[in-house]
Coordinates of C-alpha atoms and ligand atoms in Angstrom, one line a residue:
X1 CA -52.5 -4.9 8.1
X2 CA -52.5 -8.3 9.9
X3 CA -55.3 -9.8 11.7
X4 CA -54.2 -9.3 15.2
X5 CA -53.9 -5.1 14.6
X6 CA -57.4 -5.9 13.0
X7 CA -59.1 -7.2 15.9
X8 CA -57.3 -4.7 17.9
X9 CA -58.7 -1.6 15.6
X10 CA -62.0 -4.1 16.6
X11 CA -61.9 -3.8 20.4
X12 CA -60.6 -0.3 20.2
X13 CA -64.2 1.2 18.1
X14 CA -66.1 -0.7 20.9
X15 CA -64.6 0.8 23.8
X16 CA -64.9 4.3 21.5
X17 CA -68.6 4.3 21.2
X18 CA -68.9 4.7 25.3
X19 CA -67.4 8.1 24.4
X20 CA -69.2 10.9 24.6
X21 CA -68.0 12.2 21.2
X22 CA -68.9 8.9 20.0
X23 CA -70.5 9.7 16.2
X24 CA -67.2 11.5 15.1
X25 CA -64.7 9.2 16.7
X26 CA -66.4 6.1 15.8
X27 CA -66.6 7.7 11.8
X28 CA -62.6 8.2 12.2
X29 CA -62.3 4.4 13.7
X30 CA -64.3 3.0 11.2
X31 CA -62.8 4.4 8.6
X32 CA -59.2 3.2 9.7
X33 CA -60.7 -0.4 9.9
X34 CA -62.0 -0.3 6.0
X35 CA -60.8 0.3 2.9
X36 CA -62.4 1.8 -0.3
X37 CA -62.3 0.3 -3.1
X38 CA -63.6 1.8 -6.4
X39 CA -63.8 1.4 -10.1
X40 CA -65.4 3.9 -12.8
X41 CA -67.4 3.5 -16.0
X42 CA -66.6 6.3 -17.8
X43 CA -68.3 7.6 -21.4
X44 CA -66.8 10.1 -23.5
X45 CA -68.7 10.9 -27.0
X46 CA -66.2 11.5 -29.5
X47 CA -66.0 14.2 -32.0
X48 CA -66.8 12.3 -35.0
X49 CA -68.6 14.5 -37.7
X50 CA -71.3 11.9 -38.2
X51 CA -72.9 9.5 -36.5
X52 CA -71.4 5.9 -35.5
X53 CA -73.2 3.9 -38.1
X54 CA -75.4 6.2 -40.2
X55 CA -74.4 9.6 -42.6
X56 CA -75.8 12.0 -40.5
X57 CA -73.9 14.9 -38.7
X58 CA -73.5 14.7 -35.1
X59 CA -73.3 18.6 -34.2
X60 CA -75.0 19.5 -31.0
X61 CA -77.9 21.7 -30.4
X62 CA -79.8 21.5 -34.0
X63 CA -83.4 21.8 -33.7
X64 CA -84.9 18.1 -32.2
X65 CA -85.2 15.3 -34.4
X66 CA -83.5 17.1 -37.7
X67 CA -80.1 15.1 -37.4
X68 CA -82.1 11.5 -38.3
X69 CA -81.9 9.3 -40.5
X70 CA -84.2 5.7 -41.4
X71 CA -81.9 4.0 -38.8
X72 CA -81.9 6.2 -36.3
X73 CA -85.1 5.8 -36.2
X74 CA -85.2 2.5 -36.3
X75 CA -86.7 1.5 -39.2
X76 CA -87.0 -2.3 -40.6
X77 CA -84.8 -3.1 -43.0
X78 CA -82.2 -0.3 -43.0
X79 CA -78.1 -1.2 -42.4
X80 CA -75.5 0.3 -40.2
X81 CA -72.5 1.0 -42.1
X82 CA -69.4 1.6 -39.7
X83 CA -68.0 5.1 -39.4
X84 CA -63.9 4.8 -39.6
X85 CA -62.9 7.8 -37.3
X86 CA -65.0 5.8 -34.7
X87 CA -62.7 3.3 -35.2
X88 CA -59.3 5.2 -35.5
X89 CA -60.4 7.5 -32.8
X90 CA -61.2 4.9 -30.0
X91 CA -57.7 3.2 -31.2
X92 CA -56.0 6.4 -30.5
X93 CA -57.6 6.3 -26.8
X94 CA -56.3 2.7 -26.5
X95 CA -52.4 3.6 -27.7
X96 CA -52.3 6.6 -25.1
X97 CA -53.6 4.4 -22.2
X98 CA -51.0 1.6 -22.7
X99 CA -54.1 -0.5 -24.2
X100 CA -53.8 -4.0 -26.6
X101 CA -55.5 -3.7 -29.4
X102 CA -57.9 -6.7 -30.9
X103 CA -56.6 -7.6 -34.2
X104 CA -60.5 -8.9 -35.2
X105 CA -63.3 -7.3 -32.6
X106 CA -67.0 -7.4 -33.1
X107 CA -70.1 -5.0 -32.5
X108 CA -73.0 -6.9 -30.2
X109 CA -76.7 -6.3 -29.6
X110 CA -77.5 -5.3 -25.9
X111 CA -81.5 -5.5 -25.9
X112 CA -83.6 -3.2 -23.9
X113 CA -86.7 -1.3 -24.3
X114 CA -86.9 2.0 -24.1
X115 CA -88.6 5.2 -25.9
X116 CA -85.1 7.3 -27.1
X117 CA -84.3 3.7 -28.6
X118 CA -86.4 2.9 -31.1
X119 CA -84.2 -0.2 -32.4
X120 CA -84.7 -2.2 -29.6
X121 CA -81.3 -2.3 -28.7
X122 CA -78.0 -0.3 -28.7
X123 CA -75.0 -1.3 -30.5
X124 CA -72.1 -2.2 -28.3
X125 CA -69.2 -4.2 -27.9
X126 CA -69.4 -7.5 -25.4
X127 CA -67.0 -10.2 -25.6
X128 CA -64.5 -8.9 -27.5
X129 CA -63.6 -5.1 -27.2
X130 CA -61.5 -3.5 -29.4
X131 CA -58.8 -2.3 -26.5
X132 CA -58.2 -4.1 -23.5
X133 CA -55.1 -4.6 -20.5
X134 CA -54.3 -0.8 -20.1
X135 CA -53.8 1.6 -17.9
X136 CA -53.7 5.5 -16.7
X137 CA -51.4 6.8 -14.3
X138 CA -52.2 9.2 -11.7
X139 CA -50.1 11.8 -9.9
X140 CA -51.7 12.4 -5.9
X141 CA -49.8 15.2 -3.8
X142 CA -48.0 12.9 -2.0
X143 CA -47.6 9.7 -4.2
X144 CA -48.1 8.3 -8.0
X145 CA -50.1 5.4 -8.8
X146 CA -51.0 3.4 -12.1
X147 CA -55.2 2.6 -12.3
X148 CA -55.6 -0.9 -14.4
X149 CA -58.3 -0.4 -17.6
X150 CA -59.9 -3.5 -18.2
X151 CA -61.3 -2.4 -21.4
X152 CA -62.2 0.4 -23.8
X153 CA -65.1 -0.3 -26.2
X154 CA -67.4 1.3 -28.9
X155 CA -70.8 1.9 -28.8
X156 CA -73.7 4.5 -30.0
X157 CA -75.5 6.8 -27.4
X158 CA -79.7 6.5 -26.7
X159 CA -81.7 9.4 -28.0
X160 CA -82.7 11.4 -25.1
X161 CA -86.0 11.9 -23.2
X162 CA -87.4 15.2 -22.1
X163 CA -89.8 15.0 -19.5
X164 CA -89.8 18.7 -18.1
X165 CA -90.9 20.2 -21.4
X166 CA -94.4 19.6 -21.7
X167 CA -96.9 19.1 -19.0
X168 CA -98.2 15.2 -20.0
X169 CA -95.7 14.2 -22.4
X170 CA -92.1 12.6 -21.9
X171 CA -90.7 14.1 -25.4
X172 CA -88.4 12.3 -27.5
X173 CA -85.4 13.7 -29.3
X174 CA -83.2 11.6 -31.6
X175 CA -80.2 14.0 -32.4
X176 CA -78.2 12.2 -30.2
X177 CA -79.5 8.5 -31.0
X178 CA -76.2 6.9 -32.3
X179 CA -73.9 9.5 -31.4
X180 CA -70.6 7.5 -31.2
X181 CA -69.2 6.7 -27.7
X182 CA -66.4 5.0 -26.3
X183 CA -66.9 3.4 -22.9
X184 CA -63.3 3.1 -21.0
X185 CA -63.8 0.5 -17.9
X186 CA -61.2 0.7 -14.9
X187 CA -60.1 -1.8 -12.9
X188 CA -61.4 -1.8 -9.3
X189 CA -57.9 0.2 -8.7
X190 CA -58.8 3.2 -6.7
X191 CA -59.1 3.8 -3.0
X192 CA -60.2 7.1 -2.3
X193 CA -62.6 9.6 -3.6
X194 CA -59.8 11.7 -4.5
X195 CA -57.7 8.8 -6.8
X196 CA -61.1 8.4 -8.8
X197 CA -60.9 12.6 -8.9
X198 CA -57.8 12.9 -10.3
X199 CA -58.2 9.6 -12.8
X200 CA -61.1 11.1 -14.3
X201 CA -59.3 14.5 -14.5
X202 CA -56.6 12.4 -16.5
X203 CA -58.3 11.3 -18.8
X204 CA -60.5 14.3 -19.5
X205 CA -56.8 15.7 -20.5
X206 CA -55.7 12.6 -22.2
X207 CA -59.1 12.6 -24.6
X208 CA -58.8 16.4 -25.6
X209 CA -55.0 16.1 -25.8
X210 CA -55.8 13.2 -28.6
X211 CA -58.5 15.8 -29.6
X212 CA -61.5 13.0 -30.0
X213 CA -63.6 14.2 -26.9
X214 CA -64.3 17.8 -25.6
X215 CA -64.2 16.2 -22.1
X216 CA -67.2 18.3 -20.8
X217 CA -68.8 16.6 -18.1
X218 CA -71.0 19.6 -17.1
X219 CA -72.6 19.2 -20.9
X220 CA -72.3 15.7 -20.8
X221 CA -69.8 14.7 -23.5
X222 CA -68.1 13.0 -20.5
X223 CA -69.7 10.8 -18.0
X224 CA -69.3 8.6 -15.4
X225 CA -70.7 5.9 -13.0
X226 CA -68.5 5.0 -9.9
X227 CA -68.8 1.7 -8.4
X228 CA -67.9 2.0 -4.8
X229 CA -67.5 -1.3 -2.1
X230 CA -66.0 -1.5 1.3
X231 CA -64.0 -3.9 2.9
X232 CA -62.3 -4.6 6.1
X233 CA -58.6 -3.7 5.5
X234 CA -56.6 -6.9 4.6
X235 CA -59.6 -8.8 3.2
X236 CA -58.6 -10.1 -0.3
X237 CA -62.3 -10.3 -2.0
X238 CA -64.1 -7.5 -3.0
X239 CA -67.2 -6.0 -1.1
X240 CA -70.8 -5.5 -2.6
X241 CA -70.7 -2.6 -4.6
X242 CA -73.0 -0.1 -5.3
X243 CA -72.4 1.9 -8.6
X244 CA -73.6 5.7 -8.8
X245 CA -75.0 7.5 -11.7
X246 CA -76.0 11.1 -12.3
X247 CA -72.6 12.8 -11.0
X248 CA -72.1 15.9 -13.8
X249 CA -69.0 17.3 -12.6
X250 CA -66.0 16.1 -11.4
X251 CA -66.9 17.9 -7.5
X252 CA -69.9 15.4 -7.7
X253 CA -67.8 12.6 -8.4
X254 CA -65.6 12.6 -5.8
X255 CA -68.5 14.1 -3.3
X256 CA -70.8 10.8 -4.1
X257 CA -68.3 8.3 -3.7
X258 CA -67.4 10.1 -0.4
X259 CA -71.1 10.0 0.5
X260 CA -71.4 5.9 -0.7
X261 CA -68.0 5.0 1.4
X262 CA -69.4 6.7 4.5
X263 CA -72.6 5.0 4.4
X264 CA -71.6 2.0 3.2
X265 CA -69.1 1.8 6.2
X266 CA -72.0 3.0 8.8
X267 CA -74.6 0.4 7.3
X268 CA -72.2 -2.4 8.4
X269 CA -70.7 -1.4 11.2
X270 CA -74.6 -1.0 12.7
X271 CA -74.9 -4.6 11.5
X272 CA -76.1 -4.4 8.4
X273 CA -75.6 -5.6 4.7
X274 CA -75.0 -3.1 1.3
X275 CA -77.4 -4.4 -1.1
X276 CA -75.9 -4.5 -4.7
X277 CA -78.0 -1.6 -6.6
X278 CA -77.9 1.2 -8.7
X279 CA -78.2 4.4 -6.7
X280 CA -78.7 8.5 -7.8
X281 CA -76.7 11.1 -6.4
X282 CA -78.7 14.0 -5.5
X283 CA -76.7 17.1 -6.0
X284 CA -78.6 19.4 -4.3
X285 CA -79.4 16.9 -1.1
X286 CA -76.1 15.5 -1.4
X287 CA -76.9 12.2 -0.8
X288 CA -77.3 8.6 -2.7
X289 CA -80.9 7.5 -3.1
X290 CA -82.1 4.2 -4.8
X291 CA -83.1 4.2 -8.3
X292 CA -83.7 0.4 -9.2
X293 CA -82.4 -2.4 -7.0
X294 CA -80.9 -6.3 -8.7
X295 CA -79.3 -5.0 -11.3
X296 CA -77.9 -8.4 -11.7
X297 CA -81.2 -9.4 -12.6
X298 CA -80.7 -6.9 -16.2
X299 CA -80.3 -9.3 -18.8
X300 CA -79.6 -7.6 -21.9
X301 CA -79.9 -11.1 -24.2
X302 CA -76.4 -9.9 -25.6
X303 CA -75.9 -11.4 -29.4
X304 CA -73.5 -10.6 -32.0
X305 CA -74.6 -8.1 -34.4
X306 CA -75.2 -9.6 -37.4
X307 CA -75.0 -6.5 -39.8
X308 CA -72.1 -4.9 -39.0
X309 CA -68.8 -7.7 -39.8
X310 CA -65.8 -7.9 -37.9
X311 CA -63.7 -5.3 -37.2
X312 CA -60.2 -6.1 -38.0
X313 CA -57.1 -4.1 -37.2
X314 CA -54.3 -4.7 -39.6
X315 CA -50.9 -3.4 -38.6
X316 CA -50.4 -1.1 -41.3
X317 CA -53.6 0.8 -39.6
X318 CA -52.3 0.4 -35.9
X319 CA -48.8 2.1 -37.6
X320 CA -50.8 4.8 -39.4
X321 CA -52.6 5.9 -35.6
X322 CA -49.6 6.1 -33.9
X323 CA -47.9 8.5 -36.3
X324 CA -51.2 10.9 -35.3
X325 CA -50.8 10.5 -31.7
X326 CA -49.5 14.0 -30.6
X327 CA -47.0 14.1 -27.2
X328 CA -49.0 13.0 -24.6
X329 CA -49.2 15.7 -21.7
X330 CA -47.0 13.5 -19.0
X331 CA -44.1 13.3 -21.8
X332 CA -44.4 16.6 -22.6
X333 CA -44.4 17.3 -19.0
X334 CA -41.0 16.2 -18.4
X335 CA -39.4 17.7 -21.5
X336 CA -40.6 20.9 -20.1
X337 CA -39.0 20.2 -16.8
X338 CA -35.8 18.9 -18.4
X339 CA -35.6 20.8 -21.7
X340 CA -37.1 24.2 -20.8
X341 CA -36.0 24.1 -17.2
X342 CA -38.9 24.5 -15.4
X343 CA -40.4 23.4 -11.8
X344 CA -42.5 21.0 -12.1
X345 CA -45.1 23.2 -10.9
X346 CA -44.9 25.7 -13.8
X347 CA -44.7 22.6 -16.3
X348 CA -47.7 21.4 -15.0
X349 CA -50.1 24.3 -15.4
X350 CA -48.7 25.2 -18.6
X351 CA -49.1 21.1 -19.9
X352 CA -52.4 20.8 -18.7
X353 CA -54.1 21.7 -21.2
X354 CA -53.0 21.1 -25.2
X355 CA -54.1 24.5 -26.3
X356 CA -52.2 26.3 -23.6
X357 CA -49.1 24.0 -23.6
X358 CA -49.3 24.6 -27.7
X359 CA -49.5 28.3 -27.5
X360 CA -46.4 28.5 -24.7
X361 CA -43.9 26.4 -27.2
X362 CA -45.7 29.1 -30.3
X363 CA -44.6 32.1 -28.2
X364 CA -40.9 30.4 -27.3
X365 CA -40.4 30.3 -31.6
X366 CA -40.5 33.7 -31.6
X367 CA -38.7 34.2 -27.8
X368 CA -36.7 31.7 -26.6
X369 CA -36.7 32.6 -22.8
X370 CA -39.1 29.9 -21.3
X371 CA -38.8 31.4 -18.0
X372 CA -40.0 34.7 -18.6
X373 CA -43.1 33.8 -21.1
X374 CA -44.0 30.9 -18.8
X375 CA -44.5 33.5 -15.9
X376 CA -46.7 35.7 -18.3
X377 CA -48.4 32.9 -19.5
X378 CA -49.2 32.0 -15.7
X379 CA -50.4 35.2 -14.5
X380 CA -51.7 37.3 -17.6
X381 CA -52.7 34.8 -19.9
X382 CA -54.5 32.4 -17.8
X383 CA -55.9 35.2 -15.6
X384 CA -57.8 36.7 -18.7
X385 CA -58.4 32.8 -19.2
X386 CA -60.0 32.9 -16.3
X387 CA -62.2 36.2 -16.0
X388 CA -63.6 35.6 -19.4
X389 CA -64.2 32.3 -19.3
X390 CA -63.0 31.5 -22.8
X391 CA -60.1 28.8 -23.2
X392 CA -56.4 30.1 -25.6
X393 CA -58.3 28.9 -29.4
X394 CA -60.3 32.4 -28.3
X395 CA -57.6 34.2 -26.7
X396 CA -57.1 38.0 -28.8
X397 CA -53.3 38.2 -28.3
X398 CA -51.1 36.0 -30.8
X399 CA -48.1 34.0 -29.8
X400 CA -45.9 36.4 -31.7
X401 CA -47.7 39.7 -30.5
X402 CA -46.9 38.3 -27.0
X403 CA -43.8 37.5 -27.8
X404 CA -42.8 41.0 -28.7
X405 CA -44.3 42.4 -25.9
X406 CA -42.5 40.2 -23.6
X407 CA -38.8 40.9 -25.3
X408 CA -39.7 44.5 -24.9
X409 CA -39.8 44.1 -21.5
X410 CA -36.7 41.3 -21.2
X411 CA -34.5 43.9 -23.7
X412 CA -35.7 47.3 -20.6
X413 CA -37.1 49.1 -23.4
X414 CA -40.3 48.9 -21.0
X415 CA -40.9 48.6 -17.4
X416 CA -43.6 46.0 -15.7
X417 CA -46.1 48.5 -15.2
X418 CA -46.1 49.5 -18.8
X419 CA -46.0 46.5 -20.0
X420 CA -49.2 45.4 -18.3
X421 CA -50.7 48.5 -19.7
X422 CA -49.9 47.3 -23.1
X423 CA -51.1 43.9 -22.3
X424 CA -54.6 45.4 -21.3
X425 CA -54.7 47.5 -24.7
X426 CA -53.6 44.5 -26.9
X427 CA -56.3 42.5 -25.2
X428 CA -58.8 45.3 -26.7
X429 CA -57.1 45.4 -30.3
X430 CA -55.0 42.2 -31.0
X431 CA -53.8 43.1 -33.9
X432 CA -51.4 46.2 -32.9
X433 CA -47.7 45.5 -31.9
X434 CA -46.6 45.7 -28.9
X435 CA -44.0 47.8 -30.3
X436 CA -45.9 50.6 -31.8
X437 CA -48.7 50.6 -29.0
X438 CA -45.7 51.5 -26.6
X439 CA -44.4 54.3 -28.6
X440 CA -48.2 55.5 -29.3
X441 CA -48.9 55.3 -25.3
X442 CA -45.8 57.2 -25.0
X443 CA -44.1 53.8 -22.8
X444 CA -40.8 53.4 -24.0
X445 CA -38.5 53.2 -21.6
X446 CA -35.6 56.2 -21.0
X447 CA -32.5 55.0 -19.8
X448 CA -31.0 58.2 -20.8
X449 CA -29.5 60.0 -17.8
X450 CA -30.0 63.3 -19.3
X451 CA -33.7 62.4 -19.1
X452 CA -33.9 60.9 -15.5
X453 CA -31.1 63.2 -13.4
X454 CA -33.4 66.1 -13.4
X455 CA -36.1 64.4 -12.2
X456 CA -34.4 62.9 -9.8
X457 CA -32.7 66.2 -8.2
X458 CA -36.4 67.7 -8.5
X459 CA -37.8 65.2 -6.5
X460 CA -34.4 65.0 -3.7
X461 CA -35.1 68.9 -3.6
X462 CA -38.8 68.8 -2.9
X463 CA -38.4 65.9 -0.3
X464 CA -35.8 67.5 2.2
X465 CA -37.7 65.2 5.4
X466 CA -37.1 62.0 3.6
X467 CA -33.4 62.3 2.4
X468 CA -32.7 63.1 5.9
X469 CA -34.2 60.2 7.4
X470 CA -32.8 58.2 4.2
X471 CA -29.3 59.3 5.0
X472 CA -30.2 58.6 9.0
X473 CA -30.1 55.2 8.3
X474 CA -33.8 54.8 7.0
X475 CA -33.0 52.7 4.2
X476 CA -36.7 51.5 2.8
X477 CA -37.4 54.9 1.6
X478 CA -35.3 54.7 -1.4
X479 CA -38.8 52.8 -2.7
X480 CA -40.6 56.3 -2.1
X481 CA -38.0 57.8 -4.2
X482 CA -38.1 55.6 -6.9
X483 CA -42.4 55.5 -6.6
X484 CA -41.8 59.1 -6.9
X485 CA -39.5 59.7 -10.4
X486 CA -41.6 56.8 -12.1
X487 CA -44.6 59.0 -11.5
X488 CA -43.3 62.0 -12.9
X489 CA -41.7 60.5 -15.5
X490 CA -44.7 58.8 -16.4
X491 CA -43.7 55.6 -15.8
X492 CA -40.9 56.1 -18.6
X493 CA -38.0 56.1 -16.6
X494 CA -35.7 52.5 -16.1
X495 CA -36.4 51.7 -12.5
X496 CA -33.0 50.0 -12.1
X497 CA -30.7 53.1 -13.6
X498 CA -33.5 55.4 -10.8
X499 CA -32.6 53.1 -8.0
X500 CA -28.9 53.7 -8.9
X501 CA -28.9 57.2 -9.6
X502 CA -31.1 57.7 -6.3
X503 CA -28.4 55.7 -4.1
X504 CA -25.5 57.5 -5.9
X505 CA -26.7 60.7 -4.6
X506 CA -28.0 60.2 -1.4
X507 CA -24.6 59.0 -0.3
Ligands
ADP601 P1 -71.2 -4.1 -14.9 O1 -70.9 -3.9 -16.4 O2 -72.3 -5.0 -14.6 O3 -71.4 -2.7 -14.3 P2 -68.4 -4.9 -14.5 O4 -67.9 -6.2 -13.9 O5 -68.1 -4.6 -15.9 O6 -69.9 -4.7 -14.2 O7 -67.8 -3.8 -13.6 C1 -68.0 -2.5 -13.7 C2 -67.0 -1.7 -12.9 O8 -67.2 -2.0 -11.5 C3 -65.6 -1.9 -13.2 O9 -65.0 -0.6 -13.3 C4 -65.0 -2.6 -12.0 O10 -63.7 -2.3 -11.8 C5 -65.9 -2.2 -10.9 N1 -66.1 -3.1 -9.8 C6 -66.4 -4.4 -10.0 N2 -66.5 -5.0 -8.7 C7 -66.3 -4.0 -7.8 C8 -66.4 -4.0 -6.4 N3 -66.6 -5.0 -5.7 N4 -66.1 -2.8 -5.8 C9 -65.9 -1.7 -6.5 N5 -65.8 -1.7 -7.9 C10 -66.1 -2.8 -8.5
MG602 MG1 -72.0 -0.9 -14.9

């Protein structure tokens, strides 16, 4: 926008706030004259058996303070040694985001007190992380967009405090002190709540297609802290941010920022300043309150660590990573569009997720009609999904099983109805075939006309009102007629040949 619409977007809020529905016209005007801008911090702990620097297993929810060792407790005179799939693992998030990769990066000491960090200081990376220059792309309903990454580094997580255990005591629990982390740093790319929504929600998928994170924000093995500023439209340098911390689901996210734009526009447009300052969402209040103000005036006396050397990246390594990336979800996307021929739509539910995308291609080995298990998928599969809360890894029905019960189906050996009563008994017992459940329920289908002619005449006889109004011109009935022979036959009968044999007669 140029200045002259500016100052005209200027004049036009002024002459607005005379209105008497000035609050929510004035929000709409003032949001028109700024722009967002917004850039995350995200953590994900990674799903290294042990610990970052120490021998020690890293499995969650063991009794507190039994996953320790001498350094994680920060005694004198003990040595990191660096755990590899820490290494290899935050490589593989760099090579899915488009990332460089430092040939020779090193660890740093970031100093701070605090009782969950018995060192002294937490091991991170400063200067030199080990990926840099990436980036994610996002898809919005009505346009794509690529976010920059600045960085992607490793670091260990703090042990954690527990204050609401004990009535006088802030507890300590050290499981998690130097629990391995990656910290992946966007550019200050995004512009609405929803772009920082939907980058998070990419990389939640991109870290559990690369299986290194579970990508649980709710438990916390994925965080994040949003820096939010406002500026007026066509002005080049940044705003004052404010960054947001304590947002445990991806709602809260996108529900904070919201909240920080909002007041951050409404602060200056009544002729104030936004401070730069750390500031807590409040889930239940839904608001932003003020934790610790100057942040700039942290100073975490950053020094190279002196016990842990260099890491250095040869080439044979970087080769070795990329032969374990798996398809990424938006390649694999495509080829479902263009190899399996499905809308985008279907691809996209069924990629979403690496167990669920894995599962679909298991169940095309043993049925190769990708429309037809992609629609159970969609509706059975992910319904049970759903109910149970449980993701496909704990799904009772194989690939193959399901793949049998759908060709039973796609061959008319079974109707729809029976085969969702199948489905539901499979669902109970796993292991029986879909084959021999629908002979024991007695579900195979008769397309013997032998079988279904009788029926039919028996139900044309005992309906004498209806074929007359069928043969006056009532066509929709022949759904009663059909309804009808199912029934009796038990929902044996072909409901194609019925509709045939029905039509056949009645004229
Ligand atoms: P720090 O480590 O002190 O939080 P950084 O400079 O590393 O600061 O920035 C952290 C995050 O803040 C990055 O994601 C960056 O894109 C974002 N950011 C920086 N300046 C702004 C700004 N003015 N408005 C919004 N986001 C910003
Ligand atoms: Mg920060």
């Amino acid at each position: 926008m140029d200045l002259n619409s500016y100052s005209l977007l200027t004049s036009l809020s002024s002459v607005i706030i005379n209105d008497e529905n000035k609050n929510s016209q004035m929000s709409t005007i003032a949001h028109e004259k700024y722009e967002a801008v917004i850039g995350l911090e995200v953590h994900a702990q990674l799903l290294t058996e042990s610990k970052a620097f120490a021998p020690v297993s890293t499995e969650f929810g063991g009794a507190p303070n039994t996953q320790v060792t001498p350094l994680c407790l920060g005694h004198p005179g003990t040595l990191p040694v660096l755990n590899e799939n820490l290494v290899r693992y935050t490589i593989k998030m760099g090579l899915a985001t488009n990332c460089k990769v430092a040939e020779k990066s090193i660890f740093a000491r970031k100093n701070y007190f605090y009782p969950d960090l018995p060192k002294g200081y937490q091991i991170s990376q400063y200067e030199t992380p080990i990926c840099y220059d990436g980036d994610i792309h996002i898809e919005m309903e009505s346009y794509e967009k690529t976010i920059g990454l600045t960085r992607i580094h490793m670091e260990e997580d703090a042990g954690k405090s527990i204050h609401d255990q004990d009535p006088r005591n802030t507890l300590v629990d050290l499981n998690r002190a130097g629990v391995p982390l990656i910290e992946i740093v966007s550019e200050p790319d995004m512009r609405t709540p929803q772009e920082a929504y939907a980058y998070l929600t990419k990389i939640k998928q991109i870290v559990q297609y690369l299986e290194i994170c579970d990508g649980n924000m709710e438990e916390g093995s994925l965080r994040c802290d949003a820096n939010v500023s406002v500026r007026p439209r066509g002005q080049k340098e940044l705003g004052t941010r404010t960054e947001l911390k304590n947002m445990n689901s991806f709602r809260n996210v996108e529900r904070a920022i919201q909240f920080e734009i909002e007041r951050q526009i409404e602060l200056i447009e009544a002729g104030g300043e936004v401070v730069q300052q750390t500031l807590l969402w409040d889930a239940n209040k839904m608001e932003t309150r003020q934790m610790r103000s100057k942040e700039e005036a942290h100073d975490y006396r950053y020094f190279p660590e002196p016990d842990i050397p260099p890491v250095i990246i040869t080439q044979e390594m970087l080769d070795e990573i990329k032969k374990e990336l798996p398809e990424m979800p938006d390649i694999r996307l495509q080829r479902f569009i263009s190899e399996l021929q499905l809308n985008e739509e279907d691809a996209r539910t069924l990629t979403e997720n690496r167990g669920l995308a894995d599962y679909y291609e298991e169940t095309l080995q043993h049925l190769n009609e990708p429309k037809a298990v992609a629609n159970v998928i969609m509706t059975e599969v992910l319904r049970v999904l759903n109910e149970e809360s449980i993701s496909i890894s704990d799904f009772k029905i194989t690939s193959n099983r399901l793949a049998e019960l759908i060709s039973l189906k796609h061959d008319d050996k079974i109707n729809s109805s029976a085969m969702q009563q199948i489905f539901n008994e499979m669902l109970e017992n796993g292991k029986s075939s879909a084959e021999e459940l629908a002979k024991e329920m007695n579900l195979i289908q008769v397309s013997d006309a032998g079988f279904i002619e009788p029926i039919i005449d028996e139900v044309i006889n005992q309906n004498p009102d209806e074929v007359k109004r069928f043969k006056e011109g009532k066509k929709q009935l022949i759904g009663f007629f059909i309804g009808k022979v199912m029934q009796r036959s038990k929902g044996k009968a072909n409901p194609k040949q019925v509709r045939e044999i029905i039509i056949d007669k009645l004229n």
